[in-house]
Short mmCIF file of C-alpha atoms and ligand atoms in Angstrom, two decimals:
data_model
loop_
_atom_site.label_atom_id
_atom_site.label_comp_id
_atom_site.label_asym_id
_atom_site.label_seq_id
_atom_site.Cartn_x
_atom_site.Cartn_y
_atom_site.Cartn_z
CA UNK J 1 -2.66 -30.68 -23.18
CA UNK J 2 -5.46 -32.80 -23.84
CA UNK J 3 -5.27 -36.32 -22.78
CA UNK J 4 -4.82 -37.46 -25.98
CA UNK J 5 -1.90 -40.23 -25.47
CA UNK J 6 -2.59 -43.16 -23.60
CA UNK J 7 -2.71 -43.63 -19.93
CA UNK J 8 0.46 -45.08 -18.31
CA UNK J 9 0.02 -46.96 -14.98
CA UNK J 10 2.46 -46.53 -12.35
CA UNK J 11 3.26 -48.49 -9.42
CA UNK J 12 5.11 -47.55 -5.77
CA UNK J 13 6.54 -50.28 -3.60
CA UNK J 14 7.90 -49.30 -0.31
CA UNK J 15 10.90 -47.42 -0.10
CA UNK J 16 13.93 -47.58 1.82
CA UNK J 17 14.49 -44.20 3.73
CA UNK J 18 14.21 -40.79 1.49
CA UNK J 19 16.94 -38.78 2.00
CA UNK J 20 18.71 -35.74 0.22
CA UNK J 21 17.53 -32.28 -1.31
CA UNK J 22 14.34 -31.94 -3.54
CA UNK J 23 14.21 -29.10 -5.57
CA UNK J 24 10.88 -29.05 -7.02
CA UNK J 25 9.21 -26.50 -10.20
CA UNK J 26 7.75 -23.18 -9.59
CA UNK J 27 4.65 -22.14 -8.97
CA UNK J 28 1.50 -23.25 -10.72
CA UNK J 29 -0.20 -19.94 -9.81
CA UNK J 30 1.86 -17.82 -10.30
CA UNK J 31 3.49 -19.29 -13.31
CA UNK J 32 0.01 -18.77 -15.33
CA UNK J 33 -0.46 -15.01 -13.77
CA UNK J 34 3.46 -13.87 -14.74
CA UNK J 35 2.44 -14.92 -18.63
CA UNK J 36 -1.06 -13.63 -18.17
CA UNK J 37 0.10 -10.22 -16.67
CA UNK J 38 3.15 -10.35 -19.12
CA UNK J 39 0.87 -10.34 -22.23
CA UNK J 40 -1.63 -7.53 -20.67
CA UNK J 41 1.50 -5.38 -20.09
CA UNK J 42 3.05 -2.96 -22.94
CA UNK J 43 6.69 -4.02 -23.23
CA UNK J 44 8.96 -7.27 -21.98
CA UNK J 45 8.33 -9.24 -18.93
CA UNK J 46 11.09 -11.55 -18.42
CA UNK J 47 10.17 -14.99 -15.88
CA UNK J 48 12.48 -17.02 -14.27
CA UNK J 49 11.61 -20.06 -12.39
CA UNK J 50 8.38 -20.59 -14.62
CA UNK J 51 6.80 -24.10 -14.57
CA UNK J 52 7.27 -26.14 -17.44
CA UNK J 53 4.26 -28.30 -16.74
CA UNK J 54 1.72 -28.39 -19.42
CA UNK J 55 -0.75 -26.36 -17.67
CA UNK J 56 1.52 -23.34 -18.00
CA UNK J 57 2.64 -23.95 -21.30
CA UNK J 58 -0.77 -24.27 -22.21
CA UNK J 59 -1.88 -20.65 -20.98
CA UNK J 60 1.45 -19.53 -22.85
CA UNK J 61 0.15 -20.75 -26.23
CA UNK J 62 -3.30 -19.10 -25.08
CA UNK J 63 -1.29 -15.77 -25.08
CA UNK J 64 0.42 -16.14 -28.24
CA UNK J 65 -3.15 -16.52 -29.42
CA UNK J 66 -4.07 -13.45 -28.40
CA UNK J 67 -1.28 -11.65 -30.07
CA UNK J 68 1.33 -11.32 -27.09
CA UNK J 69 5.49 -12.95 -28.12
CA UNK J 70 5.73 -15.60 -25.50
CA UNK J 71 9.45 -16.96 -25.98
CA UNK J 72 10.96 -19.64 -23.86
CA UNK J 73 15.02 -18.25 -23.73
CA UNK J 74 16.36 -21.66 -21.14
CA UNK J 75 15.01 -23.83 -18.29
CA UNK J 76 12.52 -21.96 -16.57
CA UNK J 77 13.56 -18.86 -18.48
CA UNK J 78 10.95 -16.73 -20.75
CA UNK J 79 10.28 -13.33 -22.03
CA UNK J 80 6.73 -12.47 -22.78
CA UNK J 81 6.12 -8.85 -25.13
CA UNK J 82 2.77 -7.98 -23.77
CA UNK J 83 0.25 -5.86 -25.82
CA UNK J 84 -1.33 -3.88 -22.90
CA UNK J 85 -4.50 -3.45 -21.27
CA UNK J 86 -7.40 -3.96 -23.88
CA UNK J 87 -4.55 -4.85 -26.80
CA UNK J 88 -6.13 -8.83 -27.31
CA UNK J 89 -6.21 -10.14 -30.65
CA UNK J 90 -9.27 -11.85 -31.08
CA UNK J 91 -7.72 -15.74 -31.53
CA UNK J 92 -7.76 -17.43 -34.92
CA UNK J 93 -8.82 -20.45 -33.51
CA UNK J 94 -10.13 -22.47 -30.43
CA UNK J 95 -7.86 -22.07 -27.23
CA UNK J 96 -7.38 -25.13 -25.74
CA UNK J 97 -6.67 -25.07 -22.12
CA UNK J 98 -6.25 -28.66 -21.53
CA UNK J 99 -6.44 -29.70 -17.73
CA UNK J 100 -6.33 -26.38 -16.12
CA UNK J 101 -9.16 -24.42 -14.68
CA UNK J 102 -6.86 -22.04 -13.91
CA UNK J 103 -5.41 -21.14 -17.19
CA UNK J 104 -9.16 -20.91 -18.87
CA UNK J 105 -11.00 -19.16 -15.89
CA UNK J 106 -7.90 -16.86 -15.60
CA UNK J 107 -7.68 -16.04 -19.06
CA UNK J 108 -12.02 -15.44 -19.84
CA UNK J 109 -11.83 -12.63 -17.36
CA UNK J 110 -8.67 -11.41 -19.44
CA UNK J 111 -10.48 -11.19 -22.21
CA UNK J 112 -14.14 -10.71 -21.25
CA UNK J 113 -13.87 -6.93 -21.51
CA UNK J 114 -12.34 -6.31 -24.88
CA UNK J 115 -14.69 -6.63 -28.24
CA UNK J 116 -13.47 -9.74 -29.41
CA UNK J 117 -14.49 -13.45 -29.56
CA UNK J 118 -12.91 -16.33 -28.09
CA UNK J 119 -13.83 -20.42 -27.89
CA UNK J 120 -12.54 -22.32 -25.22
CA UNK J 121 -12.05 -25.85 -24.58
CA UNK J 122 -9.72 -28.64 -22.37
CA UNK J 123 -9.85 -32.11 -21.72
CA UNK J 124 -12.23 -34.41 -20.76
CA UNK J 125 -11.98 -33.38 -16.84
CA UNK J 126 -11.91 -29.78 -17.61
CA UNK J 127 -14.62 -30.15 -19.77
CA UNK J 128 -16.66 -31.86 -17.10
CA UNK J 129 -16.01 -28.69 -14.55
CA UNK J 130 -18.58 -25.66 -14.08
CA UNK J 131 -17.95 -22.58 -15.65
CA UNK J 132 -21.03 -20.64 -14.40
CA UNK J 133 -19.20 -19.22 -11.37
CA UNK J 134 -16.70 -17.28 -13.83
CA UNK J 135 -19.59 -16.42 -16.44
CA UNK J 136 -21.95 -15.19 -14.20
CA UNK J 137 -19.24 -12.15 -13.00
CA UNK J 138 -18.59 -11.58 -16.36
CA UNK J 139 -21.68 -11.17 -17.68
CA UNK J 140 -21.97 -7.90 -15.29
CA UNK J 141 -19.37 -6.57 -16.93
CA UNK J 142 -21.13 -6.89 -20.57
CA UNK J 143 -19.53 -10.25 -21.94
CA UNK J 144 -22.01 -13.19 -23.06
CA UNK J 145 -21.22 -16.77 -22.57
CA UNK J 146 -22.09 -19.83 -24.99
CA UNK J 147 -21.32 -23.18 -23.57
CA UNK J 148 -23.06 -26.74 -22.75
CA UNK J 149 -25.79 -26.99 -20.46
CA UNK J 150 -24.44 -26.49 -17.14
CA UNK J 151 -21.88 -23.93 -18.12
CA UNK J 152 -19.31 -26.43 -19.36
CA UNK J 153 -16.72 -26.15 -22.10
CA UNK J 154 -16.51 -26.01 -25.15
CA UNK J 155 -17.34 -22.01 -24.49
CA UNK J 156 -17.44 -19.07 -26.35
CA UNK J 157 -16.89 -15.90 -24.80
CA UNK J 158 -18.05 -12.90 -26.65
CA UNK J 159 -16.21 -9.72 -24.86
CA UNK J 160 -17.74 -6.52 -23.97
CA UNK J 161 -17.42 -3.66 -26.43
CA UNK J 162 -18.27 -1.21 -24.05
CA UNK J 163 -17.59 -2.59 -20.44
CA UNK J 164 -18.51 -1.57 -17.31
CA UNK J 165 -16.66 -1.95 -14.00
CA UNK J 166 -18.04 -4.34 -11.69
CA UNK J 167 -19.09 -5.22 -7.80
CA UNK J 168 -18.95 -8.85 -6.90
CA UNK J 169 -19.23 -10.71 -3.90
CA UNK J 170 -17.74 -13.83 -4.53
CA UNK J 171 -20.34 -16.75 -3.84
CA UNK J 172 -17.32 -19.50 -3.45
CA UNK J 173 -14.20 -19.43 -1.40
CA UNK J 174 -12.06 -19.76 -5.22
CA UNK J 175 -9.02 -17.62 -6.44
CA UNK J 176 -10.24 -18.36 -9.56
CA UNK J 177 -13.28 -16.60 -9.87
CA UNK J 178 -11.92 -13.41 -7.97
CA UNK J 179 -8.71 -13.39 -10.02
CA UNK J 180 -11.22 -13.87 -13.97
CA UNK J 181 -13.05 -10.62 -11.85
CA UNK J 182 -9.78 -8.65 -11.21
CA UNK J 183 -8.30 -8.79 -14.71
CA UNK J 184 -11.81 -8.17 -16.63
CA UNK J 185 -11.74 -5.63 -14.40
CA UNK J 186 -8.12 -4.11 -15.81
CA UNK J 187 -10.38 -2.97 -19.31
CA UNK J 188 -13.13 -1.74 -17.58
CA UNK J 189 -13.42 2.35 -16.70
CA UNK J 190 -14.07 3.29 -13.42
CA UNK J 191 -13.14 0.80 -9.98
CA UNK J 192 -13.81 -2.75 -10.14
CA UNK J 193 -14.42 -4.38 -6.26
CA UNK J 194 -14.15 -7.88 -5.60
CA UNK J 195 -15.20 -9.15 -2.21
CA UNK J 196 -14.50 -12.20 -0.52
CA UNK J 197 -15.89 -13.90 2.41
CA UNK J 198 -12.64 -16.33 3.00
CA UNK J 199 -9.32 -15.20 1.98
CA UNK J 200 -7.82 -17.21 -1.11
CA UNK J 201 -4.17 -17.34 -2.46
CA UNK J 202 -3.90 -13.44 -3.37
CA UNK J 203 -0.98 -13.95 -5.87
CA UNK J 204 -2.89 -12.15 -8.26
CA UNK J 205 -3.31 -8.89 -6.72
CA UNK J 206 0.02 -8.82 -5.39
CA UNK J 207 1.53 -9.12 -9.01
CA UNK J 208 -0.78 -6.44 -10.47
CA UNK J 209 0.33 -4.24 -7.77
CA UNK J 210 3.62 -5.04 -9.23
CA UNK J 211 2.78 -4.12 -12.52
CA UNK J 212 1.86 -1.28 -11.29
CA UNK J 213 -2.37 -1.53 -11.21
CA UNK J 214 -4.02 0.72 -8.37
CA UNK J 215 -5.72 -1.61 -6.40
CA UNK J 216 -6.21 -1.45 -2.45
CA UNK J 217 -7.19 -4.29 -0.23
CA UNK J 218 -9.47 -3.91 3.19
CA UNK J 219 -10.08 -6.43 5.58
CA UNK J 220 -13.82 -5.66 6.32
CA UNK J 221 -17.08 -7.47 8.33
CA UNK J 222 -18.19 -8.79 4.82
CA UNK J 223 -15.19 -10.10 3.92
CA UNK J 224 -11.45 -9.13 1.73
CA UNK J 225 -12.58 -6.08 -0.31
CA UNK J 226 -10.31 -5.71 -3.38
CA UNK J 227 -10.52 -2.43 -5.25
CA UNK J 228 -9.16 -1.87 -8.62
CA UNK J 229 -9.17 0.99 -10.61
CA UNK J 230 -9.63 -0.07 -14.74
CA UNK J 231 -7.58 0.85 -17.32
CA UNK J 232 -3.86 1.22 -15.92
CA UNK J 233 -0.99 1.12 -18.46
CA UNK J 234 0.78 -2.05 -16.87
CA UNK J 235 4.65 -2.00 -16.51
CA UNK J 236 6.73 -4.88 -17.56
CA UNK J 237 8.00 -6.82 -14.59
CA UNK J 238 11.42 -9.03 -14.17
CA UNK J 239 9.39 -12.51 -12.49
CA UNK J 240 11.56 -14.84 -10.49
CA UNK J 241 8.71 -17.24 -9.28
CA UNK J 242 8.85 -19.36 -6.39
CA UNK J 243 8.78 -23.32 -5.67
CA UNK J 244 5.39 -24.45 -5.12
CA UNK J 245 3.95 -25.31 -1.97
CA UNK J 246 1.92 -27.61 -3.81
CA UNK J 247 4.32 -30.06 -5.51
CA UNK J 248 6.68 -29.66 -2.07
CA UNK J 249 3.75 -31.23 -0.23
CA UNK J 250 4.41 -34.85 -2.09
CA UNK J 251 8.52 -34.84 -1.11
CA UNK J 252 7.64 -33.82 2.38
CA UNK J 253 4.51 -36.08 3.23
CA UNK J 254 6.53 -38.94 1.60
CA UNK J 255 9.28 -37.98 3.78
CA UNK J 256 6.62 -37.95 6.78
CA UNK J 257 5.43 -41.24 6.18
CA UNK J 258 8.14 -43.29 5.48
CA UNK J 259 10.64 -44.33 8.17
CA UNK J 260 13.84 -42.94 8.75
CA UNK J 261 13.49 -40.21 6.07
CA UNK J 262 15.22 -36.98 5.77
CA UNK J 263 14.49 -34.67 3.24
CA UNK J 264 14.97 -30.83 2.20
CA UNK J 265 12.79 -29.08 -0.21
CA UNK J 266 14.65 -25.47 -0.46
CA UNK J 267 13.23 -22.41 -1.32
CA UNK J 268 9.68 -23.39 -0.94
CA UNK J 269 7.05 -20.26 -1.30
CA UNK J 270 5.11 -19.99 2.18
CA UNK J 271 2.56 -16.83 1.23
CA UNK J 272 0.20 -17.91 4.19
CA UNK J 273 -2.46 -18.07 1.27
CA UNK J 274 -1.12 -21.35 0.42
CA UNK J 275 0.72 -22.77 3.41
CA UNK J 276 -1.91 -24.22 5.66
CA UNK J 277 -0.88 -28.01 4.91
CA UNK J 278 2.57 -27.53 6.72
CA UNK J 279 0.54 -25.61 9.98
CA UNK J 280 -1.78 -28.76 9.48
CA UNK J 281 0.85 -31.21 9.64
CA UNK J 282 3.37 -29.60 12.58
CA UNK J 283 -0.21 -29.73 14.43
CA UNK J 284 -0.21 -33.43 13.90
CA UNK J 285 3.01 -33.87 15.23
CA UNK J 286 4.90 -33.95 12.37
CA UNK J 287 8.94 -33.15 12.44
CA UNK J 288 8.58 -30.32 9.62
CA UNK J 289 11.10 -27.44 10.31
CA UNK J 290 11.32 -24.03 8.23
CA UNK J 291 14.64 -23.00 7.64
CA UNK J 292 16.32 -20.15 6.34
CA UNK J 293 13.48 -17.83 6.01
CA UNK J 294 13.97 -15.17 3.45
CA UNK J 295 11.73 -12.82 0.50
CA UNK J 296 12.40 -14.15 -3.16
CA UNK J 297 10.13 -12.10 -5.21
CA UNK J 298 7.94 -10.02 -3.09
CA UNK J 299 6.97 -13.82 -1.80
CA UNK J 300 8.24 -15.45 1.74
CA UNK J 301 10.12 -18.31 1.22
CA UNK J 302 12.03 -20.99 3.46
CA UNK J 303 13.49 -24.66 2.75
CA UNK J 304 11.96 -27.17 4.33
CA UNK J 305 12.60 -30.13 6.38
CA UNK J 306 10.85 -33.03 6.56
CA UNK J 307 11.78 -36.19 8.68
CA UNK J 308 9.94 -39.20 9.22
CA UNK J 309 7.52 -38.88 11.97
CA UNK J 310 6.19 -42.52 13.71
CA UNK J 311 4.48 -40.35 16.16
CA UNK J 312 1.91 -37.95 14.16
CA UNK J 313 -1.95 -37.67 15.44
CA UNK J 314 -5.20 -36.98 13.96
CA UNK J 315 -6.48 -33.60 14.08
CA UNK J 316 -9.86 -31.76 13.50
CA UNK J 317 -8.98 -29.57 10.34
CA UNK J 318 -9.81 -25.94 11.31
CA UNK J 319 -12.59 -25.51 8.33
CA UNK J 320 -11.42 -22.00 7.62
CA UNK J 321 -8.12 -23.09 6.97
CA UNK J 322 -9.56 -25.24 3.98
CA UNK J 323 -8.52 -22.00 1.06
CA UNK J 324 -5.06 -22.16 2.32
CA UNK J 325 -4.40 -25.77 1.17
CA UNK J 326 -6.85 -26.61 -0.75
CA UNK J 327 -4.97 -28.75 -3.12
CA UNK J 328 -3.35 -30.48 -0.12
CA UNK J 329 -6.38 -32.15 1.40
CA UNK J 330 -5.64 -35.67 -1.25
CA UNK J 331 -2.27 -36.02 -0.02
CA UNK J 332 -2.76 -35.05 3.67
CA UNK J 333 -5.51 -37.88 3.61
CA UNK J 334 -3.18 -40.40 2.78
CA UNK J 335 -0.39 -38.99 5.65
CA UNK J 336 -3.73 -39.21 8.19
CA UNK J 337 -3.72 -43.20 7.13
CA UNK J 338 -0.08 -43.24 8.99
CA UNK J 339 -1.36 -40.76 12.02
CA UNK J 340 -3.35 -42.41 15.21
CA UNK J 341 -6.58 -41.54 15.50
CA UNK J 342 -9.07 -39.78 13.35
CA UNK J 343 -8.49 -36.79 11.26
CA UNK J 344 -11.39 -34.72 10.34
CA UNK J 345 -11.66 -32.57 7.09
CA UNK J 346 -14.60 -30.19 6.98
CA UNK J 347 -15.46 -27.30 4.83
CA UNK J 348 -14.10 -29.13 1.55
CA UNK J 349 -17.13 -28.85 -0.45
CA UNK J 350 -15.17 -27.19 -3.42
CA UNK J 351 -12.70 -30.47 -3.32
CA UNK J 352 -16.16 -32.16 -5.37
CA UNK J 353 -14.97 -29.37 -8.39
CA UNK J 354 -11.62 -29.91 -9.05
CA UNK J 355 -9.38 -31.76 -11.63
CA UNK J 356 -11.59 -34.95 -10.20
CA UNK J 357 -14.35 -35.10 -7.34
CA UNK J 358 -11.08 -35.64 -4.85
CA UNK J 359 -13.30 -36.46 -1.92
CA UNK J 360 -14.77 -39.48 -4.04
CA UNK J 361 -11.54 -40.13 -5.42
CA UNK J 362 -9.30 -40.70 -2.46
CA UNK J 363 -11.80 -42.09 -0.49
CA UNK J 364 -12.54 -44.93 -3.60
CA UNK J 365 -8.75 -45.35 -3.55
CA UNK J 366 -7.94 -45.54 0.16
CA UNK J 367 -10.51 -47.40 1.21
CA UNK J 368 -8.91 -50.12 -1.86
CA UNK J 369 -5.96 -49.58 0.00
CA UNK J 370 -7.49 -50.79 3.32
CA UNK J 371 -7.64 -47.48 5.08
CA UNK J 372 -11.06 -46.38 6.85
CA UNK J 373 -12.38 -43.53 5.11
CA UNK J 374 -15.87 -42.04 5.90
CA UNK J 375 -17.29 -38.85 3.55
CA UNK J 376 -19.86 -36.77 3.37
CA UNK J 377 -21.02 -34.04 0.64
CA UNK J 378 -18.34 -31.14 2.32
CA UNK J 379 -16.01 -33.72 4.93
CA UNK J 380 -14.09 -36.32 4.47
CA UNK J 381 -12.32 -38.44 7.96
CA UNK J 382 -9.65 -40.62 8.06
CA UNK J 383 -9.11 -43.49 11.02
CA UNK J 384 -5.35 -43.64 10.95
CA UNK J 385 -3.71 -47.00 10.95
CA UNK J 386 -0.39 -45.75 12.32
CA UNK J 387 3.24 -45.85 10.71
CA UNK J 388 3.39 -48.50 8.22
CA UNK J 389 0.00 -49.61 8.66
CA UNK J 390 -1.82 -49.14 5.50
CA UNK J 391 -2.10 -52.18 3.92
CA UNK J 392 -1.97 -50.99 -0.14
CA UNK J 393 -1.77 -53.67 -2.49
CA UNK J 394 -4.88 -51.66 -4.70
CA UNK J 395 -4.84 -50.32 -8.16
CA UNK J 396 -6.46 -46.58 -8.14
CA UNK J 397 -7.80 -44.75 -10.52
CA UNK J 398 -6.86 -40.84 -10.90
CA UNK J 399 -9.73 -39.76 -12.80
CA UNK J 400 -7.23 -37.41 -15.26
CA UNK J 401 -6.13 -35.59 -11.70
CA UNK J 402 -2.19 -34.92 -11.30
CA UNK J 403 -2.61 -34.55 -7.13
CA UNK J 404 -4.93 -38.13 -6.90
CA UNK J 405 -1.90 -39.84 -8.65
CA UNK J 406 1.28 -38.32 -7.07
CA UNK J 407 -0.78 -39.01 -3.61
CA UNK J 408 -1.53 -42.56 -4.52
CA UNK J 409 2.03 -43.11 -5.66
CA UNK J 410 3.45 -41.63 -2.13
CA UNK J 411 0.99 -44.14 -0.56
CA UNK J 412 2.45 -46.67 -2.04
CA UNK J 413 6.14 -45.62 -0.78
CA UNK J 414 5.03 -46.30 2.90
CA UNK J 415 2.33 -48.91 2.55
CA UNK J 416 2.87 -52.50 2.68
CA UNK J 417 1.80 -53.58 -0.48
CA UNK J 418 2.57 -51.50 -3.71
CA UNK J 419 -0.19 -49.58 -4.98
CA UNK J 420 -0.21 -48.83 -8.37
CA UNK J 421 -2.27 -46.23 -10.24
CA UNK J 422 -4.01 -46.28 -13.46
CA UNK J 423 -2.62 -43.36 -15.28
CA UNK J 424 0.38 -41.35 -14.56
CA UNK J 425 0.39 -39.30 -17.20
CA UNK J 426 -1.57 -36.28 -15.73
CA UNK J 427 1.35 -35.88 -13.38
CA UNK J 428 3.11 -33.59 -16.34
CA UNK J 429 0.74 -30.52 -15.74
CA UNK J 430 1.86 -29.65 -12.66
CA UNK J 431 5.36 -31.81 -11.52
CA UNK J 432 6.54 -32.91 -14.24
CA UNK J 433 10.04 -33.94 -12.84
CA UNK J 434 7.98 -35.80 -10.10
CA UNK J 435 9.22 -39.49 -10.99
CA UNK J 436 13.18 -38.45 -11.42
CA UNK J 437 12.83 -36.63 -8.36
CA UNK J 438 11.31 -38.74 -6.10
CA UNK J 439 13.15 -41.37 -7.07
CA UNK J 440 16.35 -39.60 -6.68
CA UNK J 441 15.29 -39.24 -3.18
CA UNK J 442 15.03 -43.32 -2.85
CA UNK J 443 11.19 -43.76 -4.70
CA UNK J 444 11.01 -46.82 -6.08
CA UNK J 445 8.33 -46.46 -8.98
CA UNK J 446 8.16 -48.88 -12.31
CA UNK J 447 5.44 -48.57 -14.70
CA UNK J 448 2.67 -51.03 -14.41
CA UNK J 449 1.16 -53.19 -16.84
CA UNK J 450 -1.91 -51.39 -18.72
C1 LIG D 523 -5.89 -21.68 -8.08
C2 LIG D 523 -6.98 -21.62 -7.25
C3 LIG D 523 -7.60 -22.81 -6.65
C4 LIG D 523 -6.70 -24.05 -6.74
C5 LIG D 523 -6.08 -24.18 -8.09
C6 LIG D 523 -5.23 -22.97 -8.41
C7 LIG D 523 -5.35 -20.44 -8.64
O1 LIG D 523 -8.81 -23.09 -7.35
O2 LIG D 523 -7.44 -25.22 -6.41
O3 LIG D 523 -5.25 -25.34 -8.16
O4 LIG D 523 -4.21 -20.44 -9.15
O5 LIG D 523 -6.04 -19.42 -8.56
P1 LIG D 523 -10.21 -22.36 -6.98
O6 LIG D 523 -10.11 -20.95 -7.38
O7 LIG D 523 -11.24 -23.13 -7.78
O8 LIG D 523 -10.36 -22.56 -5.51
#
């Protein structure tokens, strides 16, 4: 979706305690790689659990595009008729990826080695984000790019007629980049390798290895070497995808934060790709139990318990945790306002990149709020203020990011003052039950005056 409506401010006052059972959407990332690997399979995929949030829906209409059935059969139930490796129709018009570097970085590489042409495009804040980093791979396999100057959107991708398989070392600790490498790498002949320096959510070569892909993994001294061999006849797969980690980070840090909560978040996907915010958080003291643990979907998974936690400290971050919950560092900066002491974020250099520059935008917003925020161009620290001490009463802006506004709006829940933010419309591409549900916990939210 591109922000094309108009922004709707939202404003949290403190709540009372949270208590009862959160049952938040499926995966973001795996949601866009079940339709992706769907439509590059010969035959029906059928997802359950898929996220409804525009992001996803987005990448679905990208795959209709390209000639694959995408049809939605019930809540969080779809069926995708794939037309196999190298079976892309070149799309009749621009794909429009809206707010998610995901869906468009994914779904270039998808496309980058088969002869057709496709123009991509998003919003204004994916239009703003650099492209280079998934061009530059491709272009070793044959494809050519055409964007704006510094590799932004609008793009066009012209695919390789006659590709050849790749070796990359990724250059930046991003999923991304080594998942557009991966599945440009499913049309080329020959092996494809993919190396990594820091391990990053791997959701997309476990799913190919679902589908049935050859592709071997070694932990080496230069890094994660993937190996894939090109041109596999992918099998349908039956998808149920997990929670996210992601959106269960807002229920449970709200729960954290605000006193005498109690809240469970079931069913929560903990690959340890994406769960460093909850080792983060039991470091700082915070009462966060895993219960139940079990394997939905070749994924761990547990439910979660959060209670509120007057007693959390400030920790140093380990640095090389940063891949593991890299979406988590807005919200875990506003539960370090209600830790003592000073929690340290290094290593978040690829934070500047995202939906918004996140260091600049939390820091602008907390330090509004009255918290003490210090940054630099790859750390951010936090001073905490203790429970209940953030002052709030600020009006932040979001900058077209979901994660700045649902971590604004949870600051407001344990803050004195309400905070309100500007928009809370980007919220829908990722959570997009996050009002209802958060307020069926005991959120109190209005919308704001614009
Ligand atoms: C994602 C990878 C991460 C993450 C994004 C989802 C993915 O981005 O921030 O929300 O699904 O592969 P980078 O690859 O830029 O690190």
């Amino acid at each position: 979706m591109s922000a094309h409506g108009d922004p709707i401010p939202m404003t949290a006052r403190r709540a009372g305690p949270l208590s009862g059972t959160a049952e938040v959407p499926g995966d973001k990332s795996i949601s866009h790689r079940a339709l992706i690997l769907g439509a590059l399979s010969v035959g029906e995929t059928r997802i359950t659990g898929l996220l409804e949030g525009q992001d996803v829906l987005d990448t679905g209409r990208a795959m209709r595009a390209f000639g694959a059935e995408v049809s939605h059969l019930g809540p969080g139930e779809w069926v995708v008729h794939g037309v196999g490796v190298g079976g892309f129709a070149e799309p009749g018009d621009v794909i429009d990826c809206g707010n998610s570097g995901t869906g468009v970085r994914l779904i270039m590489g998808a496309m980058a080695t088969s002869p057709i042409t496709a123009t991509f495009t998003g919003d204004a804040s994916l239009r703003g984000r650099p492209m280079g980093r998934v061009t530059d791979p491709l272009a070793l396999f044959g494809a050519a790019a055409y964007g704006r100057a510094g590799g932004r959107l609008p793009m066009t991708i012209v695919g390789a007629a006659d590709p050849v398989p790749v070796r990359y070392a990724v250059p930046v600790p991003s999923a991304q980049v080594k998942s557009a490498v991966l599945l440009a790498g499913l049309n080329a002949p020959g092996e494809t390798v993919v190396i990594e320096r820091e391990a990053t959510r791997d959701h997309t070569e476990r799913m190919l290895a679902g589908f049935g892909a050859a592709l071997w993994v070694e932990d080496t001294d230069e890094g994660r070497v993937i190996t894939l061999t090109g041109q596999p006849e992918l099998r349908p797969q039956t998808i149920a995808v997990p929670r996210d980690p992601s959106s269960a980070a807002f229920p449970v840090c709200a729960a954290l934060i605000t006193e005498g909560s109690d809240v469970l978040v079931p069913g929560i996907g903990l690959n340890p790709t994406r769960a460093g915010l909850f080792d983060t958080l039991r470091e700082m003291g915070a009462d966060l139990t895993y219960e139940n643990p079990r394997e939905e979907g070749g994924e761990p998974v547990a439910d979660l318990r959060a209670r509120f936690s007057p007693a959390m400290k400030g920790i140093e971050v380990p640095p090389e945790r940063a891949p593991s919950m890299i979406d988590e560092y807005p919200i875990l900066s506003v539960v370090a306002c209600f830790a003592e002491g000073v929690t340290m974020m290094r290593g978040v250099r690829e934070l500047r990149v995202k939906e918004s520059d996140r260091i600049a935008a939390m820091a602008e917003g907390l330090i509004a709020c009255g918290a003490r925020v210090e940054t630099g161009e790859d750390w951010m620290a936090v001073t905490g203020m203790g429970p209940g001490g953030l002052p709030g009463g600020a009006r932040c802006a979001t900058h077209l990011d979901h994660r700045i506004a649902m971590s604004f709006l949870c600051a407001g829940m344990a803050a004195q003052n309400p905070v309100t933010v500007d928009d809370c419309t980007p919220i829908a591409t990722s959570f997009p039950v996050f009002e209802p549900l958060m307020e069926g916990l005991g959120a109190v939210f209005a919308r704001a005056e614009a």
